Short mmCIF file of C-alpha atoms in Angstrom, two decimals:
data_model
loop_
_atom_site.label_atom_id
_atom_site.label_comp_id
_atom_site.label_asym_id
_atom_site.label_seq_id
_atom_site.Cartn_x
_atom_site.Cartn_y
_atom_site.Cartn_z
CA MET A 22 121.21 207.54 145.51
CA LYS A 23 122.77 205.87 148.51
CA ALA A 24 120.91 202.80 149.74
CA TYR A 25 119.53 203.18 153.25
CA THR A 26 119.06 200.42 155.80
CA PHE A 27 117.39 200.23 159.21
CA ALA A 28 120.59 199.61 161.09
CA LEU A 29 122.25 201.98 163.51
CA GLY A 30 120.68 204.40 165.98
CA ILE A 31 122.29 207.72 165.04
CA ILE A 32 121.98 210.90 167.05
CA PHE A 33 120.99 214.13 165.30
CA ALA A 34 121.25 216.64 168.11
CA ALA A 35 119.13 219.39 169.48
CA PHE A 36 120.78 222.77 169.45
CA LEU A 37 119.18 225.02 171.99
CA SER A 38 118.84 228.75 172.00
CA SER A 39 119.80 228.65 175.68
CA CYS A 40 123.40 227.47 174.96
CA ASN A 41 125.74 230.05 176.44
CA PRO A 42 129.03 230.46 174.54
CA ASN A 43 130.65 231.99 177.61
CA ASN A 44 130.93 228.44 178.92
CA SER A 45 133.36 227.66 176.11
CA LYS A 46 137.02 228.64 175.81
CA GLN A 47 136.39 229.32 172.14
CA ALA A 48 133.75 231.96 172.83
CA HIS A 49 133.74 234.96 170.50
CA ASN A 50 132.67 238.46 171.44
CA GLU A 51 129.46 238.82 169.50
CA ASN A 52 125.76 238.88 170.20
CA VAL A 53 124.70 235.24 170.30
CA ASN A 54 121.27 235.47 171.91
CA ALA A 55 118.98 233.23 169.86
CA GLU A 56 115.45 234.22 169.06
CA LYS A 57 112.99 233.37 171.84
CA ARG A 58 110.37 230.91 170.63
CA ALA A 59 107.08 230.26 172.38
CA VAL A 60 106.29 226.99 170.61
CA ASP A 61 107.51 223.58 171.75
CA SER A 62 107.19 221.68 168.46
CA ILE A 63 108.98 221.15 165.18
CA TYR A 64 107.21 220.62 161.87
CA LEU A 65 108.52 217.83 159.70
CA LYS A 66 108.10 216.78 156.10
CA TYR A 67 110.00 214.36 153.84
CA ASP A 68 110.82 215.21 150.27
CA PRO A 69 108.59 212.98 148.06
CA SER A 70 111.60 211.68 146.11
CA ILE A 71 112.89 209.68 149.09
CA ILE A 72 109.67 208.29 150.53
CA ASN A 73 109.69 205.14 148.43
CA SER A 74 113.44 204.79 148.05
CA ALA A 75 114.51 204.81 151.70
CA ASN A 76 113.75 202.38 154.49
CA PHE A 77 114.26 204.48 157.58
CA GLN A 78 112.59 206.49 160.29
CA LEU A 79 113.33 209.44 162.51
CA VAL A 80 112.71 209.54 166.24
CA ILE A 81 112.67 212.34 168.76
CA THR A 82 113.83 211.53 172.28
CA ASP A 83 113.78 213.64 175.41
CA PRO A 84 115.06 213.07 178.96
CA LYS A 85 111.45 212.85 180.16
CA MET A 86 109.40 212.11 177.02
CA ASP A 87 108.81 208.79 175.37
CA VAL A 88 110.34 208.22 171.97
CA GLN A 89 108.32 209.69 169.13
CA GLU A 90 108.80 207.78 165.90
CA ILE A 91 108.28 209.55 162.59
CA ARG A 92 107.41 207.87 159.29
CA PRO A 93 108.81 209.04 155.92
CA ASP A 94 105.27 209.82 154.73
CA THR A 95 104.97 212.67 157.23
CA ASN A 96 103.20 215.76 155.87
CA PHE A 97 104.34 218.72 157.98
CA THR A 98 103.16 217.12 161.19
CA ALA A 99 104.02 218.93 164.43
CA TYR A 100 106.13 216.96 166.90
CA SER A 101 106.77 218.01 170.48
CA TYR A 102 110.37 219.14 170.72
CA THR A 103 111.57 220.51 174.05
CA GLY A 104 114.79 222.14 175.09
CA GLN A 105 116.55 218.86 175.71
CA SER A 106 115.21 216.81 172.80
CA SER A 107 117.41 214.81 170.44
CA PHE A 108 116.78 214.27 166.76
CA GLU A 109 117.74 210.68 165.93
CA ARG A 110 118.07 208.64 162.75
CA PHE A 111 118.61 204.94 161.99
CA ASP A 112 119.94 204.81 158.49
CA ILE A 113 123.41 206.21 157.87
CA PRO A 114 126.67 204.59 158.92
CA PHE A 115 127.96 207.47 161.05
CA GLY A 116 126.41 210.05 163.32
CA THR A 117 126.02 213.73 162.69
CA LEU A 118 124.39 216.73 164.33
CA PHE A 119 121.80 219.21 163.10
CA PRO A 120 120.95 222.45 164.95
CA ILE A 121 117.17 222.08 165.32
CA GLN A 122 115.05 224.43 167.43
CA PRO A 123 111.41 224.42 168.53
CA GLY A 124 109.31 226.09 165.87
CA ASP A 125 111.43 224.93 162.93
CA SER A 126 109.74 223.72 159.76
CA ILE A 127 111.96 221.04 158.27
CA ILE A 128 112.03 219.35 154.87
CA ILE A 129 114.25 216.24 154.75
CA SER A 130 115.81 215.13 151.49
CA VAL A 131 118.92 213.34 150.28
CA LYS A 132 121.79 215.27 148.69
CA ASP A 133 124.95 213.61 147.39
CA GLY A 134 123.95 210.44 149.20
CA TYR A 135 123.63 212.15 152.60
CA PRO A 136 120.62 213.48 154.49
CA HIS A 137 119.98 217.17 153.87
CA LEU A 138 117.73 219.41 155.94
CA GLU A 139 116.08 222.54 154.69
CA VAL A 140 114.67 224.59 157.56
CA THR A 141 112.40 227.29 156.24
CA ASN A 142 112.39 229.57 159.28
CA SER A 143 115.68 228.80 161.00
CA THR A 144 118.01 231.34 162.57
CA PHE A 145 120.88 229.28 161.12
CA ASN A 146 122.12 229.30 157.54
CA ASP A 147 122.16 226.23 155.30
CA LEU A 148 125.81 225.38 155.99
CA GLU A 149 125.26 225.54 159.75
CA ILE A 150 122.18 223.32 159.58
CA ASN A 151 123.99 220.66 157.52
CA PHE A 152 127.49 221.20 158.92
CA GLY A 153 127.63 217.75 160.50
CA THR A 154 126.92 216.19 157.13
CA GLU A 155 129.77 218.20 155.62
CA LEU A 156 132.07 216.70 158.25
CA LEU A 157 130.91 213.24 157.17
CA LYS A 158 131.66 214.05 153.54
CA ARG A 159 135.17 215.00 154.66
CA LYS A 160 135.42 211.57 156.32
CA THR A 161 135.40 213.01 159.83
CA PRO A 162 132.63 211.17 161.73
CA ILE A 163 133.55 212.72 165.08
CA PHE A 164 130.10 212.31 166.59
CA GLU A 165 129.83 208.52 166.23
CA ALA A 166 131.90 206.34 168.55
CA ILE A 167 131.45 203.31 166.27
CA ALA A 168 133.57 205.04 163.66
CA ILE A 169 136.45 205.68 166.06
CA ALA A 170 138.85 202.75 166.22
CA ASP A 171 141.62 204.15 168.46
CA SER A 172 142.90 207.27 170.18
CA ILE A 173 145.07 208.25 167.20
CA THR A 174 142.06 208.23 164.89
CA LEU A 175 140.08 210.22 167.46
CA GLU A 176 142.71 212.96 167.64
CA LYS A 177 142.91 213.07 163.83
CA TYR A 178 139.14 213.55 163.57
CA ILE A 179 139.23 216.32 166.20
CA LYS A 180 142.07 218.13 164.44
CA GLN A 181 140.36 217.95 161.05
CA SER A 182 137.00 219.03 162.47
CA ASN A 183 138.47 221.97 164.37
CA HIS A 184 140.31 223.13 161.25
CA TYR A 185 137.14 223.08 159.16
CA ILE A 186 135.06 224.77 161.87
CA ASP A 187 137.64 227.51 162.48
CA SER A 188 138.14 228.11 158.76
CA SER A 189 134.39 228.39 158.25
CA TYR A 190 134.13 230.92 161.05
CA LYS A 191 137.05 233.03 159.79
CA VAL A 192 135.45 233.48 156.37
CA GLY A 193 132.05 234.22 157.92
CA ALA A 194 130.37 231.03 156.70
CA VAL A 195 129.23 230.16 160.23
CA SER A 196 128.57 232.32 163.28
CA GLY A 197 130.44 232.32 166.56
CA ARG A 198 127.25 231.08 168.22
CA PHE A 199 127.22 228.01 165.99
CA GLU A 200 130.98 227.45 166.33
CA ASN A 201 130.80 227.49 170.13
CA TRP A 202 127.92 225.03 170.22
CA ILE A 203 129.37 222.49 167.83
CA LYS A 204 132.75 222.58 169.57
CA LYS A 205 131.09 221.83 172.89
CA GLU A 206 129.25 218.90 171.32
CA MET A 207 132.51 217.74 169.75
CA GLU A 208 134.34 217.92 173.08
CA TYR A 209 131.74 215.70 174.72
CA ALA A 210 131.88 213.34 171.74
CA ARG A 211 135.61 213.04 172.46
CA LEU A 212 135.01 212.41 176.17
CA TYR A 213 132.33 209.85 175.33
CA ALA A 214 134.73 208.01 173.03
CA GLN A 215 137.35 207.96 175.78
CA GLN A 216 134.86 206.18 178.02
CA ASN A 217 134.67 203.34 175.50
CA LYS A 218 136.74 200.82 177.44
CA LYS A 219 136.95 198.44 174.49
CA ILE A 220 139.03 200.95 172.56
CA PHE A 221 140.67 203.33 174.98
CA LYS A 222 142.85 202.22 177.87
CA GLY A 223 143.88 204.08 181.01
CA THR A 224 142.02 206.54 183.18
CA HIS A 225 140.81 210.05 182.40
CA ASP A 226 140.00 212.78 184.90
CA ILE A 227 136.38 213.62 184.16
CA SER A 228 135.40 215.29 187.42
CA SER A 229 135.28 218.77 185.88
CA GLN A 230 133.14 217.67 182.92
CA ILE A 231 130.22 216.03 184.73
CA ASN A 232 127.38 217.38 186.86
CA ILE A 233 127.04 220.49 184.71
CA ASP A 234 123.26 220.48 184.57
CA GLU A 235 122.93 223.12 181.84
CA ASN A 236 124.87 220.78 179.56
CA LEU A 237 121.95 218.34 179.55
CA ASN A 238 120.93 220.46 176.57
CA LEU A 239 123.89 218.91 174.72
CA THR A 240 123.25 215.54 173.12
CA LYS A 241 126.79 214.29 173.61
CA TYR A 242 126.85 215.34 177.25
CA ARG A 243 123.86 213.09 177.84
CA SER A 244 125.61 210.25 175.99
CA PHE A 245 128.75 210.89 178.02
CA VAL A 246 127.16 210.72 181.48
CA TYR A 247 125.13 207.68 180.43
CA ARG A 248 128.36 205.89 179.40
CA ILE A 249 130.04 206.78 182.71
CA MET A 250 127.15 205.21 184.59
CA ALA A 251 127.16 202.12 182.34
CA ASN A 252 130.88 201.61 182.89
CA ASP A 253 130.45 201.90 186.64
CA LEU A 254 127.56 199.42 186.74
CA GLN A 255 129.26 196.89 184.43
CA GLU A 256 125.89 195.45 183.35
CA ASP A 257 124.59 195.22 186.91
CA LEU A 258 121.05 196.56 186.54
CA ALA A 259 119.85 195.84 190.08
CA ILE A 260 118.01 198.88 191.43
CA PRO A 261 120.21 199.12 194.59
CA SER A 262 123.31 199.19 192.36
CA ILE A 263 121.78 201.84 190.09
CA LEU A 264 120.86 204.01 193.08
CA ASN A 265 124.33 203.63 194.58
CA SER A 266 126.12 204.56 191.32
CA ALA A 267 123.84 207.51 190.63
CA ASN A 268 124.27 208.89 194.16
CA THR A 269 128.04 208.34 194.14
CA LEU A 270 128.82 209.78 190.71
CA PHE A 271 126.21 212.44 190.02
CA THR A 272 124.26 215.32 191.48
CA GLY A 273 121.25 217.47 190.58
CA LYS A 274 119.52 217.17 187.22
CA THR A 275 122.31 215.03 185.81
CA LYS A 276 121.71 212.44 188.53
CA ASP A 277 117.99 212.43 187.81
CA TYR A 278 118.69 211.88 184.12
CA VAL A 279 120.93 208.80 184.52
CA LEU A 280 118.86 207.34 187.37
CA TYR A 281 115.68 207.57 185.31
CA HIS A 282 117.15 205.97 182.20
CA PHE A 283 118.84 203.09 183.99
CA ALA A 284 115.77 202.50 186.15
CA LYS A 285 113.69 202.23 182.95
CA GLU A 286 116.08 199.59 181.59
CA SER A 287 116.03 197.67 184.84
CA LEU A 288 112.25 197.69 185.30
CA ALA A 289 111.73 196.52 181.71
CA ILE A 290 113.43 193.18 182.40
CA MET A 291 111.89 192.42 185.80
CA ASP A 292 109.01 190.19 186.74
CA ALA A 293 105.93 191.69 188.34
CA ALA A 294 106.96 191.25 191.97
CA GLY A 295 110.43 192.68 191.42
CA ALA A 296 109.14 195.66 189.45
CA ASN A 297 106.51 196.55 192.01
CA GLN A 298 109.06 196.44 194.82
CA SER A 299 111.58 198.44 192.78
CA LEU A 300 109.04 201.18 192.10
CA LYS A 301 108.59 201.49 195.87
CA ASP A 302 112.39 201.62 196.35
CA LEU A 303 112.70 204.42 193.78
CA LYS A 304 110.05 206.62 195.38
CA GLY A 305 111.57 209.83 196.75
CA LYS A 306 114.93 209.24 195.09
CA PHE A 307 114.55 211.88 192.34
CA ASN A 308 115.09 215.61 192.84
CA ASP A 309 112.44 216.14 190.16
CA SER A 310 109.48 213.97 191.14
CA THR A 311 108.07 213.96 187.59
CA TYR A 312 110.71 211.36 186.70
CA TYR A 313 109.20 208.98 189.27
CA SER A 314 105.69 209.72 188.04
CA LEU A 315 106.77 208.79 184.51
CA LEU A 316 108.14 205.46 185.73
CA VAL A 317 104.90 204.69 187.57
CA ASP A 318 102.77 205.63 184.56
CA ARG A 319 104.94 203.53 182.28
CA PHE A 320 105.25 200.35 184.32
CA GLU A 321 102.37 200.02 186.78
CA PRO A 322 99.75 199.01 184.17
CA THR A 323 102.02 196.21 182.98
CA PHE A 324 102.81 194.74 186.36
CA LYS A 325 99.41 194.79 188.05
CA GLU A 326 98.38 191.30 186.93
CA THR A 327 101.22 189.70 184.98
CA SER A 328 102.32 187.45 187.83
CA VAL A 329 99.08 185.42 187.60
CA GLN A 330 98.83 185.24 183.79
CA LYS A 331 99.71 181.96 182.09
CA ASN A 332 99.37 181.11 178.40
CA ILE A 333 97.40 184.30 177.81
CA LEU A 334 97.53 186.78 174.94
CA ILE A 335 95.87 190.19 175.23
CA ASN A 336 94.71 192.61 172.56
CA GLN A 337 94.74 196.39 172.52
CA LYS A 338 91.57 196.56 174.65
CA GLY A 339 92.95 194.16 177.25
CA ASP A 340 90.72 191.24 176.20
CA LYS A 341 92.29 187.85 176.88
CA PHE A 342 92.79 184.97 174.45
CA THR A 343 94.81 181.81 174.04
CA LEU A 344 96.76 181.07 170.89
CA ASN A 345 94.35 178.21 170.17
CA ASP A 346 91.43 180.66 170.40
CA ILE A 347 93.02 182.85 167.75
CA LEU A 348 93.96 179.97 165.45
CA ALA A 349 90.43 178.54 165.70
CA LYS A 350 89.02 181.89 164.63
CA HIS A 351 91.07 181.67 161.43
CA LYS A 352 90.37 178.02 160.66
CA GLY A 353 90.47 177.40 156.91
CA LYS A 354 93.36 179.81 156.35
CA LYS A 355 97.09 179.49 156.66
CA VAL A 356 98.55 181.60 159.50
CA TYR A 357 101.99 183.22 159.39
CA VAL A 358 103.07 184.20 162.91
CA ASP A 359 105.59 186.95 163.62
CA PHE A 360 107.16 186.90 167.11
CA TRP A 361 108.55 190.38 167.69
CA ALA A 362 109.02 193.21 170.22
CA SER A 363 109.22 196.99 170.13
CA TRP A 364 112.88 196.97 171.16
CA CYS A 365 113.92 194.44 168.48
CA ALA A 366 115.41 196.43 165.57
CA PRO A 367 115.63 193.42 163.20
CA CYS A 368 111.97 192.65 163.93
CA ARG A 369 110.94 196.21 163.12
CA ALA A 370 113.08 196.21 159.99
CA GLU A 371 111.02 193.28 158.64
CA MET A 372 107.67 195.08 159.01
CA PRO A 373 107.68 196.76 155.56
CA SER A 374 108.38 193.39 153.90
CA SER A 375 105.62 191.81 155.97
CA LYS A 376 103.13 194.45 154.81
CA LYS A 377 104.03 193.71 151.19
CA LEU A 378 103.48 189.99 151.81
CA GLU A 379 100.06 190.69 153.30
CA LYS A 380 99.02 192.41 150.11
CA SER A 381 100.37 189.55 147.97
CA PHE A 382 98.67 186.84 150.05
CA PRO A 383 95.21 188.11 151.10
CA ASN A 384 94.12 184.57 152.00
CA VAL A 385 96.92 184.15 154.53
CA VAL A 386 96.45 185.49 158.07
CA PHE A 387 99.41 187.47 159.37
CA LEU A 388 99.59 187.33 163.16
CA TYR A 389 101.90 189.59 165.20
CA LEU A 390 102.67 188.34 168.71
CA SER A 391 104.73 190.69 170.87
CA LEU A 392 107.18 189.62 173.57
CA ASP A 393 107.34 193.09 175.10
CA LYS A 394 107.21 193.23 178.87
CA VAL A 395 105.91 196.79 178.90
CA GLN A 396 102.42 197.19 177.49
CA LYS A 397 102.87 200.85 176.58
CA ASP A 398 105.98 200.08 174.50
CA TRP A 399 104.01 197.45 172.58
CA LEU A 400 101.00 199.71 172.04
CA ASP A 401 103.17 202.59 170.80
CA ALA A 402 105.12 200.33 168.43
CA MET A 403 101.92 198.64 167.25
CA LYS A 404 100.45 202.03 166.39
CA PHE A 405 103.59 203.15 164.61
CA GLU A 406 103.85 199.99 162.55
CA GLY A 407 100.18 200.21 161.60
CA LEU A 408 99.25 196.79 162.98
CA LYS A 409 95.55 195.98 163.20
CA GLU A 410 93.91 195.21 166.51
CA SER A 411 92.50 191.99 165.02
CA ASN A 412 95.91 190.45 164.37
CA SER A 413 98.19 192.00 167.00
CA PHE A 414 98.53 190.54 170.50
CA LEU A 415 100.83 190.70 173.50
CA PHE A 416 101.96 187.75 175.62
CA ALA A 417 100.69 188.55 179.11
CA ASN A 418 103.68 186.83 180.69
CA ILE A 419 106.50 185.48 178.55
CA GLU A 420 108.07 183.83 181.61
CA THR A 421 105.14 181.45 182.13
CA ASP A 422 103.93 180.78 178.57
CA ASP A 423 104.11 177.07 177.73
CA PHE A 424 104.10 177.61 173.96
CA LEU A 425 107.15 179.89 174.09
CA THR A 426 108.94 177.42 176.34
CA GLU A 427 108.04 174.32 174.33
CA HIS A 428 109.18 175.84 171.04
CA GLU A 429 112.18 177.65 172.50
CA VAL A 430 111.14 181.11 171.36
CA ASN A 431 113.99 182.80 173.17
CA MET A 432 115.41 184.81 170.28
CA ILE A 433 113.55 187.10 167.90
CA PRO A 434 112.65 187.78 165.19
CA ARG A 435 111.09 184.34 164.83
CA TYR A 436 108.41 183.17 162.41
CA MET A 437 106.09 180.15 162.24
CA ILE A 438 103.46 178.83 159.85
CA PHE A 439 100.24 177.08 160.91
CA ASP A 440 98.10 175.21 158.37
CA GLU A 441 94.38 175.65 157.71
CA ASN A 442 93.54 173.44 160.71
CA GLY A 443 95.74 175.31 163.18
CA VAL A 444 98.53 172.71 163.08
CA LEU A 445 102.09 174.02 163.31
CA ILE A 446 103.83 172.99 160.07
CA ASN A 447 106.94 175.20 160.17
CA LYS A 448 108.33 176.29 163.52
CA ASP A 449 111.26 178.25 162.06
CA ALA A 450 109.92 179.84 158.88
CA PRO A 451 111.84 182.34 156.70
CA ARG A 452 111.58 186.05 157.37
CA PRO A 453 109.23 188.21 155.30
CA SER A 454 112.19 189.64 153.39
CA ASP A 455 113.39 186.13 152.43
CA GLU A 456 112.34 185.11 148.91
CA LYS A 457 111.68 181.56 150.14
CA ILE A 458 108.68 182.58 152.23
CA ALA A 459 106.46 183.24 149.20
CA GLY A 460 106.74 179.62 148.06
CA LEU A 461 105.84 178.31 151.51
CA LEU A 462 102.77 180.52 151.76
CA LYS A 463 101.56 179.41 148.32
CA GLU A 464 101.71 175.71 149.15
#
């Protein structure tokens, strides 16, 4: 079985029953109305054979929802899955798409080294559900820009994909409804790739492909408009710049979508004063006011007091401690400190190895100190990783913490070891997955 790693964020798309094939030039004259479903969830389960052999996770994202992370030990748990949700994965080298709908019951396994979905009550057949994987097997990773090196390769992938899709439709293996959807996703994958300035040169007329609000149901449309905005901003995440770009380039629901996502990125790197002012500047700027409410709910709790915090760690309840307080509590035991954050993929990838170490060294205290700026992100990640309240803390203000400054903790993951008396004896210790760490913890 193919080895899986926690590496690349890969989009597994949402296919929505509301997709209208009449919007596509390839539309076929057949009844394509999907079954109306009242539920807003999917039900997910992993095949037992891959639970212990794969190091990965699934996440569901939505234009308005927070990310929902799903462990491989899921047992038919229901996950909210709206019309514009995306099904994402972090473990295969290239992206693919699966037509998932609210109400689906999904079993995830591995077949021929690739992910395979069995959907027990789907309106799609098995080939349609796993069609994107079949494209990967044919070495046509059209949906992942990382796999596309140049425009010639892009056109080759499109030609091969179209041939396979059309051939499958002609023999009745897939429906016209499915063909129309996947071709629309593929077209936006092509447009997204063309926005990759590192690979593709020249200009492309995109005016007719943006601000089509119903296409927010397409995963690659969302990626496409996000990339347009990113190219226009050129890494300038100042709120006035974000507002100007969003108002200049986009309208309607599409504008709300890009404005919300770039505002989230901007607020997450601000200090308290800047974030509070920016929230005021964003008020009234969304057509759909729920986007603004989500920003307020997400960031206000973090920025109420951070400007006055110095050398403070907080726990899940909001109680305040210093690092010396915590070390003193564990006097007589060695302490292995993990500096991490919810957004740090390498940090998260080390968590399974850290859990194994904890079991092997019950007399060593494992301390997890988060550098997240947004409390909710830390709390959600802490819950997902199964960290205990007793050994998981958040730096109240990473900008003013003397310990972080003194020891130059400016890149993570980072690990340290304190001895039984709370004295720092290794300020750059090996990672949990490094074989050397076991010897240092034994000493």
